[in-house]
Amino acid sequence: MQVIICLRMSVLSRIGVAIDSDLLDKFDRLILQRGYTNRSEAFRDLIRDELVEKTWESPESQVVGTVTLVYDHHVRMLNEKLTDIQHDYHRSILSTLHVHLDHDHCLEVLVVRGKSVEVRKVADVLISTKGVKHGRLTITTTGTELK
Ligand code: NI
């Protein structure tokens, strides 16, 4: 019996980059602060970040992300409004975490998934709701497209 094993391996390429010494010094200090042990991984992360951003530009692309909201729950009807919106867009929202930060403030983190255009819409509607003090959509990837 003959068994054929097919492994799909990515090919590692080495590149040379010409870069201004001052700029490289600043980059090295930055990546040291962030805990990178070598430049290669820092460069790879920068490239991945740009590729993820690019994915989000296409309205039909499937994406995942989180929406973070901070609001004062004493604002009249705000809790109800935010809940209504989340029910309107329930297909895009996978999970919600609610934290009572202090006597007045709430933090909500929503995990969102779907077409880029739909996920952005949910985030825009929630963040622009009157009474939300701060909101941010964080974009990420399902990871399948990245090495
Ligand atoms: Ni709360």
PDB file of C-alpha atoms and ligand atoms in Angstrom:
ATOM      1  CA  MET A   1       0.000   0.000   0.000  1.00  0.00           C
ATOM      2  CA  GLN A   2       1.331   3.379  -0.925  1.00  0.00           C
ATOM      3  CA  VAL A   3       0.521   6.364   1.251  1.00  0.00           C
ATOM      4  CA  ILE A   4       1.076   9.798  -0.154  1.00  0.00           C
ATOM      5  CA  ILE A   5       1.227  12.596   2.380  1.00  0.00           C
ATOM      6  CA  CYS A   6       0.854  16.072   0.991  1.00  0.00           C
ATOM      7  CA  LEU A   7       1.982  18.867   3.260  1.00  0.00           C
ATOM      8  CA  ARG A   8       1.199  22.439   2.369  1.00  0.00           C
ATOM      9  CA  MET A   9       4.103  24.470   3.640  1.00  0.00           C
ATOM     10  CA  SER A  10       4.591  28.165   3.346  1.00  0.00           C
ATOM     11  CA  VAL A  11       7.841  29.287   1.809  1.00  0.00           C
ATOM     12  CA  LEU A  12       9.989  31.635   3.836  1.00  0.00           C
ATOM     13  CA  SER A  13      11.488  34.464   1.804  1.00  0.00           C
ATOM     14  CA  ARG A  14      14.297  36.693   2.938  1.00  0.00           C
ATOM     15  CA  ILE A  15      14.242  40.321   1.864  1.00  0.00           C
ATOM     16  CA  GLY A  16      16.642  43.196   2.300  1.00  0.00           C
ATOM     17  CA  VAL A  17      15.210  46.585   3.215  1.00  0.00           C
ATOM     18  CA  ALA A  18      17.117  49.861   2.891  1.00  0.00           C
ATOM     19  CA  ILE A  19      16.023  52.174   5.688  1.00  0.00           C
ATOM     20  CA  ASP A  20      17.258  55.440   7.167  1.00  0.00           C
ATOM     21  CA  SER A  21      19.349  54.792  10.304  1.00  0.00           C
ATOM     22  CA  ASP A  22      17.401  57.258  12.481  1.00  0.00           C
ATOM     23  CA  LEU A  23      14.123  55.711  11.412  1.00  0.00           C
ATOM     24  CA  LEU A  24      15.451  52.236  12.154  1.00  0.00           C
ATOM     25  CA  ASP A  25      16.618  53.370  15.617  1.00  0.00           C
ATOM     26  CA  LYS A  26      13.131  54.677  16.369  1.00  0.00           C
ATOM     27  CA  PHE A  27      11.594  51.471  15.079  1.00  0.00           C
ATOM     28  CA  ASP A  28      13.927  49.358  17.224  1.00  0.00           C
ATOM     29  CA  ARG A  29      13.051  51.376  20.344  1.00  0.00           C
ATOM     30  CA  LEU A  30       9.348  51.043  19.570  1.00  0.00           C
ATOM     31  CA  ILE A  31       9.408  47.290  19.052  1.00  0.00           C
ATOM     32  CA  LEU A  32      11.547  46.838  22.167  1.00  0.00           C
ATOM     33  CA  GLN A  33       8.901  48.701  24.195  1.00  0.00           C
ATOM     34  CA  ARG A  34       6.244  46.447  22.698  1.00  0.00           C
ATOM     35  CA  GLY A  35       8.135  43.325  23.625  1.00  0.00           C
ATOM     36  CA  TYR A  36       9.293  42.064  20.247  1.00  0.00           C
ATOM     37  CA  THR A  37      12.465  40.022  20.407  1.00  0.00           C
ATOM     38  CA  ASN A  38      13.354  40.562  16.749  1.00  0.00           C
ATOM     39  CA  ARG A  39      12.597  42.892  13.842  1.00  0.00           C
ATOM     40  CA  SER A  40      11.252  40.153  11.599  1.00  0.00           C
ATOM     41  CA  GLU A  41       8.217  39.444  13.768  1.00  0.00           C
ATOM     42  CA  ALA A  42       7.550  43.179  14.140  1.00  0.00           C
ATOM     43  CA  PHE A  43       7.668  43.629  10.339  1.00  0.00           C
ATOM     44  CA  ARG A  44       5.400  40.614   9.837  1.00  0.00           C
ATOM     45  CA  ASP A  45       2.863  42.045  12.299  1.00  0.00           C
ATOM     46  CA  LEU A  46       2.886  45.420  10.535  1.00  0.00           C
ATOM     47  CA  ILE A  47       2.254  43.711   7.201  1.00  0.00           C
ATOM     48  CA  ARG A  48      -0.540  41.541   8.680  1.00  0.00           C
ATOM     49  CA  ASP A  49      -2.135  44.643  10.185  1.00  0.00           C
ATOM     50  CA  GLU A  50      -2.215  46.342   6.780  1.00  0.00           C
ATOM     51  CA  LEU A  51      -3.630  43.209   5.135  1.00  0.00           C
ATOM     52  CA  VAL A  52      -6.412  42.996   7.739  1.00  0.00           C
ATOM     53  CA  GLU A  53      -7.215  46.696   7.190  1.00  0.00           C
ATOM     54  CA  LYS A  54      -7.376  46.035   3.441  1.00  0.00           C
ATOM     55  CA  THR A  55      -9.875  43.208   3.958  1.00  0.00           C
ATOM     56  CA  TRP A  56     -12.209  45.575   5.756  1.00  0.00           C
ATOM     57  CA  GLU A  57     -12.238  47.973   2.798  1.00  0.00           C
ATOM     58  CA  SER A  58     -14.242  45.482   0.754  1.00  0.00           C
ATOM     59  CA  PRO A  59     -17.909  45.797   1.885  1.00  0.00           C
ATOM     60  CA  GLU A  60     -18.742  42.163   1.136  1.00  0.00           C
ATOM     61  CA  SER A  61     -15.746  40.577   2.887  1.00  0.00           C
ATOM     62  CA  GLN A  62     -16.421  38.452   5.971  1.00  0.00           C
ATOM     63  CA  VAL A  63     -14.855  39.994   9.055  1.00  0.00           C
ATOM     64  CA  VAL A  64     -14.814  39.756  12.850  1.00  0.00           C
ATOM     65  CA  GLY A  65     -14.239  42.467  15.404  1.00  0.00           C
ATOM     66  CA  THR A  66     -15.279  44.032  18.676  1.00  0.00           C
ATOM     67  CA  VAL A  67     -17.289  47.143  19.480  1.00  0.00           C
ATOM     68  CA  THR A  68     -16.421  48.783  22.796  1.00  0.00           C
ATOM     69  CA  LEU A  69     -18.876  51.229  24.359  1.00  0.00           C
ATOM     70  CA  VAL A  70     -18.691  53.331  27.505  1.00  0.00           C
ATOM     71  CA  TYR A  71     -21.858  55.068  28.670  1.00  0.00           C
ATOM     72  CA  ASP A  72     -23.668  56.481  31.670  1.00  0.00           C
ATOM     73  CA  HIS A  73     -26.607  54.204  32.387  1.00  0.00           C
ATOM     74  CA  HIS A  74     -28.497  57.060  34.093  1.00  0.00           C
ATOM     75  CA  VAL A  75     -29.082  58.711  30.694  1.00  0.00           C
ATOM     76  CA  ARG A  76     -32.786  58.318  30.105  1.00  0.00           C
ATOM     77  CA  MET A  77     -33.741  55.290  27.978  1.00  0.00           C
ATOM     78  CA  LEU A  78     -30.131  54.732  26.877  1.00  0.00           C
ATOM     79  CA  ASN A  79     -29.981  51.119  28.090  1.00  0.00           C
ATOM     80  CA  GLU A  80     -33.218  50.392  26.259  1.00  0.00           C
ATOM     81  CA  LYS A  81     -32.028  52.094  23.072  1.00  0.00           C
ATOM     82  CA  LEU A  82     -28.753  50.164  23.023  1.00  0.00           C
ATOM     83  CA  THR A  83     -30.583  46.888  23.655  1.00  0.00           C
ATOM     84  CA  ASP A  84     -33.110  47.638  20.880  1.00  0.00           C
ATOM     85  CA  ILE A  85     -30.275  48.343  18.432  1.00  0.00           C
ATOM     86  CA  GLN A  86     -28.521  45.118  19.391  1.00  0.00           C
ATOM     87  CA  HIS A  87     -31.722  43.170  18.757  1.00  0.00           C
ATOM     88  CA  ASP A  88     -32.141  44.896  15.376  1.00  0.00           C
ATOM     89  CA  TYR A  89     -28.650  43.686  14.408  1.00  0.00           C
ATOM     90  CA  HIS A  90     -28.667  40.380  16.280  1.00  0.00           C
ATOM     91  CA  ARG A  91     -27.332  38.472  13.235  1.00  0.00           C
ATOM     92  CA  SER A  92     -24.091  40.466  13.392  1.00  0.00           C
ATOM     93  CA  ILE A  93     -23.580  40.253  17.174  1.00  0.00           C
ATOM     94  CA  LEU A  94     -22.173  37.000  18.553  1.00  0.00           C
ATOM     95  CA  SER A  95     -21.754  37.950  22.202  1.00  0.00           C
ATOM     96  CA  THR A  96     -21.951  40.890  24.599  1.00  0.00           C
ATOM     97  CA  LEU A  97     -20.007  41.531  27.785  1.00  0.00           C
ATOM     98  CA  HIS A  98     -21.334  44.107  30.235  1.00  0.00           C
ATOM     99  CA  VAL A  99     -19.244  45.510  33.090  1.00  0.00           C
ATOM    100  CA  HIS A 100     -20.553  48.000  35.692  1.00  0.00           C
ATOM    101  CA  LEU A 101     -17.462  50.224  35.894  1.00  0.00           C
ATOM    102  CA  ASP A 102     -18.636  52.388  38.781  1.00  0.00           C
ATOM    103  CA  HIS A 103     -21.870  53.857  40.155  1.00  0.00           C
ATOM    104  CA  ASP A 104     -22.652  55.609  36.860  1.00  0.00           C
ATOM    105  CA  HIS A 105     -20.717  54.048  34.028  1.00  0.00           C
ATOM    106  CA  CYS A 106     -21.085  50.867  32.035  1.00  0.00           C
ATOM    107  CA  LEU A 107     -18.651  49.224  29.648  1.00  0.00           C
ATOM    108  CA  GLU A 108     -19.941  46.951  26.914  1.00  0.00           C
ATOM    109  CA  VAL A 109     -17.862  44.862  24.551  1.00  0.00           C
ATOM    110  CA  LEU A 110     -19.648  43.255  21.635  1.00  0.00           C
ATOM    111  CA  VAL A 111     -18.124  40.565  19.452  1.00  0.00           C
ATOM    112  CA  VAL A 112     -19.314  41.173  15.907  1.00  0.00           C
ATOM    113  CA  ARG A 113     -19.098  39.083  12.767  1.00  0.00           C
ATOM    114  CA  GLY A 114     -20.413  39.348   9.230  1.00  0.00           C
ATOM    115  CA  LYS A 115     -19.983  41.370   6.083  1.00  0.00           C
ATOM    116  CA  SER A 116     -17.714  44.352   6.588  1.00  0.00           C
ATOM    117  CA  VAL A 117     -20.458  46.793   5.588  1.00  0.00           C
ATOM    118  CA  GLU A 118     -22.924  45.317   8.111  1.00  0.00           C
ATOM    119  CA  VAL A 119     -20.442  45.198  10.991  1.00  0.00           C
ATOM    120  CA  ARG A 120     -19.460  48.814  10.392  1.00  0.00           C
ATOM    121  CA  LYS A 121     -23.136  49.794  10.355  1.00  0.00           C
ATOM    122  CA  VAL A 122     -23.814  48.169  13.744  1.00  0.00           C
ATOM    123  CA  ALA A 123     -20.773  49.899  15.236  1.00  0.00           C
ATOM    124  CA  ASP A 124     -21.703  53.297  13.760  1.00  0.00           C
ATOM    125  CA  VAL A 125     -25.285  53.126  15.029  1.00  0.00           C
ATOM    126  CA  LEU A 126     -24.243  52.089  18.555  1.00  0.00           C
ATOM    127  CA  ILE A 127     -21.340  54.532  18.885  1.00  0.00           C
ATOM    128  CA  SER A 128     -23.370  57.489  17.578  1.00  0.00           C
ATOM    129  CA  THR A 129     -26.234  56.879  20.022  1.00  0.00           C
ATOM    130  CA  LYS A 130     -26.723  59.922  22.236  1.00  0.00           C
ATOM    131  CA  GLY A 131     -25.273  59.260  25.694  1.00  0.00           C
ATOM    132  CA  VAL A 132     -22.492  56.930  24.563  1.00  0.00           C
ATOM    133  CA  LYS A 133     -19.367  58.671  25.894  1.00  0.00           C
ATOM    134  CA  HIS A 134     -16.856  56.669  23.922  1.00  0.00           C
ATOM    135  CA  GLY A 135     -17.002  53.904  21.402  1.00  0.00           C
ATOM    136  CA  ARG A 136     -14.590  52.104  19.168  1.00  0.00           C
ATOM    137  CA  LEU A 137     -14.736  49.415  16.544  1.00  0.00           C
ATOM    138  CA  THR A 138     -11.687  47.182  16.566  1.00  0.00           C
ATOM    139  CA  ILE A 139     -11.113  45.267  13.418  1.00  0.00           C
ATOM    140  CA  THR A 140      -9.466  41.902  13.260  1.00  0.00           C
ATOM    141  CA  THR A 141      -9.470  38.794  11.148  1.00  0.00           C
ATOM    142  CA  THR A 142     -10.695  35.229  11.364  1.00  0.00           C
ATOM    143  CA  GLY A 143      -7.029  34.387  10.820  1.00  0.00           C
ATOM    144  CA  THR A 144      -7.528  31.959   7.941  1.00  0.00           C
ATOM    145  CA  GLU A 145      -5.999  34.295   5.360  1.00  0.00           C
ATOM    146  CA  LEU A 146      -2.848  35.041   7.345  1.00  0.00           C
ATOM    147  CA  LYS A 147       0.305  32.985   7.927  1.00  0.00           C
TER     148      LYS A 147
HETATM  149 NI    NI B   1     -23.797  48.550  33.931  1.00  0.00          NI
END
